[in-house]
Short mmCIF file of C-alpha atoms in Angstrom, two decimals:
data_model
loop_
_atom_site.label_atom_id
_atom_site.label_comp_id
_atom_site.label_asym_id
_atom_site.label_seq_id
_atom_site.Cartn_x
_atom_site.Cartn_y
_atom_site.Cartn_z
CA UNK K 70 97.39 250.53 149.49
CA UNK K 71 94.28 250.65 147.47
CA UNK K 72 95.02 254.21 146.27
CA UNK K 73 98.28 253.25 145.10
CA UNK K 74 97.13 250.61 142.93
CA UNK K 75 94.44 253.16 141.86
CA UNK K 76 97.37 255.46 140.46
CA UNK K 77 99.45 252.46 138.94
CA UNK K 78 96.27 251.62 136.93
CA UNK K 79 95.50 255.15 136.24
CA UNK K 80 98.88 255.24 134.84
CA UNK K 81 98.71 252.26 132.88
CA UNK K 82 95.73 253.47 131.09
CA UNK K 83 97.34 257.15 130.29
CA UNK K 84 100.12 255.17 128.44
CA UNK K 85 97.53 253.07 126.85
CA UNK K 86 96.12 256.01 125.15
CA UNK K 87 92.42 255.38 125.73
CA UNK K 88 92.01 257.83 128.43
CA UNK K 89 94.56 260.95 128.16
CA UNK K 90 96.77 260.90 131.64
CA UNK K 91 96.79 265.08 132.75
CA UNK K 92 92.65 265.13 132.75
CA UNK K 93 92.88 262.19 134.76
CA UNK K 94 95.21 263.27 137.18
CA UNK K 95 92.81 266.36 136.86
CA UNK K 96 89.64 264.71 138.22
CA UNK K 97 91.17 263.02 140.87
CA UNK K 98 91.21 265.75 143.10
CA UNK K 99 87.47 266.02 142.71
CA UNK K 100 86.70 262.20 142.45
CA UNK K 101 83.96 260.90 144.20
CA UNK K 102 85.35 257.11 144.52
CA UNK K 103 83.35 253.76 145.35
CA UNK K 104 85.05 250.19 146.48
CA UNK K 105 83.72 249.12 143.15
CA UNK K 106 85.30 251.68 140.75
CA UNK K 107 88.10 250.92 143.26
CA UNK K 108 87.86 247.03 142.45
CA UNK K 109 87.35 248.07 138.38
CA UNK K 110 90.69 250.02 138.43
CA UNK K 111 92.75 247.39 139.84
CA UNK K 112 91.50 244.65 137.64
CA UNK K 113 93.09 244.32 134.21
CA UNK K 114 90.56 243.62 131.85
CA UNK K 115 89.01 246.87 133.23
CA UNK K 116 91.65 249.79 131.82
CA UNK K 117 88.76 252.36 131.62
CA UNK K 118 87.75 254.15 135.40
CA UNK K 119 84.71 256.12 135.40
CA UNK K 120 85.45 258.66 137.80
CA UNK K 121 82.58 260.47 139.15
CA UNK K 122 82.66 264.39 139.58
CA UNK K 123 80.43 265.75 142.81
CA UNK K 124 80.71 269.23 142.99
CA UNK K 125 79.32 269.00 146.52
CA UNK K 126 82.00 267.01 147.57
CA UNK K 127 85.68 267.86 148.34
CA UNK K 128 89.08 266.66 149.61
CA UNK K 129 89.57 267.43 153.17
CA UNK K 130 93.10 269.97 153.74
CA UNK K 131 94.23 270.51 156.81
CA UNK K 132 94.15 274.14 157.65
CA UNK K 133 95.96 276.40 159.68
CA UNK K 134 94.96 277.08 162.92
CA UNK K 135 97.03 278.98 164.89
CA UNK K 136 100.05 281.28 164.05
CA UNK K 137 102.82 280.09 165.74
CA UNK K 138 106.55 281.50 165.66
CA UNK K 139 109.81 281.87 167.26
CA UNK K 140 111.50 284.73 167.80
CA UNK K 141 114.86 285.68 166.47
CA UNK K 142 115.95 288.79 168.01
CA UNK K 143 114.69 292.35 168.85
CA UNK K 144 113.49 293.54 165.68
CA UNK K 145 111.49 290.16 164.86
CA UNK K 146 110.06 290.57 168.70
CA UNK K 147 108.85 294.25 167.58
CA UNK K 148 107.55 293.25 164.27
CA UNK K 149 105.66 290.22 165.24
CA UNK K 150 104.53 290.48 168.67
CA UNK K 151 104.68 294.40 169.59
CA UNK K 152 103.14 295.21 165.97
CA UNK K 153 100.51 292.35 165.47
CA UNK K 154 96.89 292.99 165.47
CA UNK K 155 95.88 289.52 167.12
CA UNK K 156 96.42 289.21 170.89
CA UNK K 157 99.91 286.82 171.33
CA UNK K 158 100.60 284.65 173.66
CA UNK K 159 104.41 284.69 174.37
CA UNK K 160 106.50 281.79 175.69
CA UNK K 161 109.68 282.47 177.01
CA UNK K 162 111.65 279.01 177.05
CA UNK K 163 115.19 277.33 177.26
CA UNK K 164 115.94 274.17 175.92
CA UNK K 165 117.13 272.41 179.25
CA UNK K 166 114.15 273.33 180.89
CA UNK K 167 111.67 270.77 181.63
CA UNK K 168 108.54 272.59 182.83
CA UNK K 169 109.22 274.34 179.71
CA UNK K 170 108.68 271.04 177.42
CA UNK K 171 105.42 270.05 179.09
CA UNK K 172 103.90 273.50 178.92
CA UNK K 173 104.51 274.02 175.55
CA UNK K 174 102.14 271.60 173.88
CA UNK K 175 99.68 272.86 176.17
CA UNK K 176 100.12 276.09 174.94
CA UNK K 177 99.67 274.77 171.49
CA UNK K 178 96.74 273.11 172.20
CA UNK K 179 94.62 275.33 173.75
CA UNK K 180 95.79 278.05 171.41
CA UNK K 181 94.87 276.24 168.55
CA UNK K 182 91.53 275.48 170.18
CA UNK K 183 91.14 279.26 169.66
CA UNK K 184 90.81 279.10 166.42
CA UNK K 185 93.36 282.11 164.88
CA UNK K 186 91.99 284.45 167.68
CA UNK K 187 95.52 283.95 169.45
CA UNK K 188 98.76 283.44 168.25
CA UNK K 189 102.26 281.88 169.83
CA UNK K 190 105.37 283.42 170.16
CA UNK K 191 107.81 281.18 171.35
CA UNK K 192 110.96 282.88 172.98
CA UNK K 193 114.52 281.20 173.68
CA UNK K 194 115.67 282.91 176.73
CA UNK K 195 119.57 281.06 175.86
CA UNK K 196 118.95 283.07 172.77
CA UNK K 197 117.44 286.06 173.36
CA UNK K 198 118.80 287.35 176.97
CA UNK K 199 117.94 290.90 175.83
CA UNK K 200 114.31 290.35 175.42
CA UNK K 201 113.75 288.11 178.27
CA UNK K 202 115.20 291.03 180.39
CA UNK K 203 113.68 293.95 178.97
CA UNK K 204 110.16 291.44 180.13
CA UNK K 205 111.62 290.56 183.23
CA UNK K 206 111.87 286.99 182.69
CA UNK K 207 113.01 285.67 185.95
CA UNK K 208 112.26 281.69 186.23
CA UNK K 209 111.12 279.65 183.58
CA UNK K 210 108.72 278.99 182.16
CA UNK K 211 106.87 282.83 182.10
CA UNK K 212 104.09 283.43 179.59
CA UNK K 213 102.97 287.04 178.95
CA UNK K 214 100.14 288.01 177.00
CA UNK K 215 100.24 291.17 174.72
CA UNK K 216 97.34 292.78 172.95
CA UNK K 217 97.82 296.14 170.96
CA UNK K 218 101.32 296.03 171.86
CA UNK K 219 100.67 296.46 175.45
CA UNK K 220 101.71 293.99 178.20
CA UNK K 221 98.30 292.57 179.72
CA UNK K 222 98.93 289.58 182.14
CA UNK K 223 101.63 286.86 182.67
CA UNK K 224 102.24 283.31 184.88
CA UNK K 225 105.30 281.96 185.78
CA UNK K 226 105.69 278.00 185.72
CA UNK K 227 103.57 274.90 185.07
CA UNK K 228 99.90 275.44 185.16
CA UNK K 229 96.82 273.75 184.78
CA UNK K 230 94.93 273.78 181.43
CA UNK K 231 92.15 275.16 183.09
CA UNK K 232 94.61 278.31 184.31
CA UNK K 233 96.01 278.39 180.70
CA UNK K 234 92.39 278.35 178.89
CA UNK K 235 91.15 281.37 181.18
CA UNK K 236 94.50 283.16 180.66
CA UNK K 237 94.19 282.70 177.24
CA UNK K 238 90.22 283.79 176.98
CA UNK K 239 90.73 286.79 179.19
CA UNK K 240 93.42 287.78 176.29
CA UNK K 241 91.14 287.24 173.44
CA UNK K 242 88.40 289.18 175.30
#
């Protein structure tokens, strides 16, 4: 709420004239902000904001960190698993299955724990029979790890996190 009224003020004193809009909008990316310069801009005998630049200090982006894909067919299964220099975690999935929708924000959370060492392939078995039988996906859910384009170890079904964290460590190591 208060920002908002921090952006209606900073617009009202662009159109004023006093304080030129674009190097405001400029700053406040780097603005180091106080409840009281807060306070000043909402007032309206106070159209002037003195904005603060700290170099030391920045806005906060969230950043990526995992990869995490779904497969399309074949060729997108060869370029982005088979080919891919970071050890990936595969998922094969189906929509109906509900083993399948509890294990998958596991997966996502301990992968992303990882910190980009690991990425996610996610694979729809309704979509994708010929890959999930080239793998020999029998029962749902099956995770297989591949490293270097090589097949290194696989589970079948629900498991613990503490199962999925070792599976995914012995992958990264």
């Amino acid at each position: 709420m208060s920002s908002r009224c921090l952006l209606r003020s900073l617009r009202t004193v662009g159109k004023h004239g006093k304080v030129p809009l674009p190097s405001i909008i400029g700053l406040i990316n780097r603005a180091s902000l106080s409840t009281a310069v807060l306070r000043k801009a909402q007032h309206p005998h106070y159209p002037a904001v003195n904005i603060s630049y700290n170099p030391h200090r920045h806005v906060a982006t969230a950043e990526k960190k995992f990869e995490c894909f779904n497969i399309q067919d074949a060729k997108d299964f060869q370029t982005r698993v088979m080919e891919n220099p970071v050890p990936v975690v595969v998922d094969f999935h189906a929509t109906w299955c509900g083993p399948c929708k509890l294990l998958g924000p596991r997966l996502e959370a301990i992968i992303s724990s990882k910190g980009g060492q690991v990425a996610l392939a996610k694979v729809d078995v309704d979509e994708n029979v010929e890959i999930a039988m080239e793998y020999l996906v029998e029962s749902l859910p099956t995770v297989i790890g591949f490293k270097n384009g090589r097949k290194m170890d696989k589970f079948i079904g629900l498991q613990e996190d503490d199962v999925i964290d070792s599976f995914v460590e012995k992958l990264v190591h």
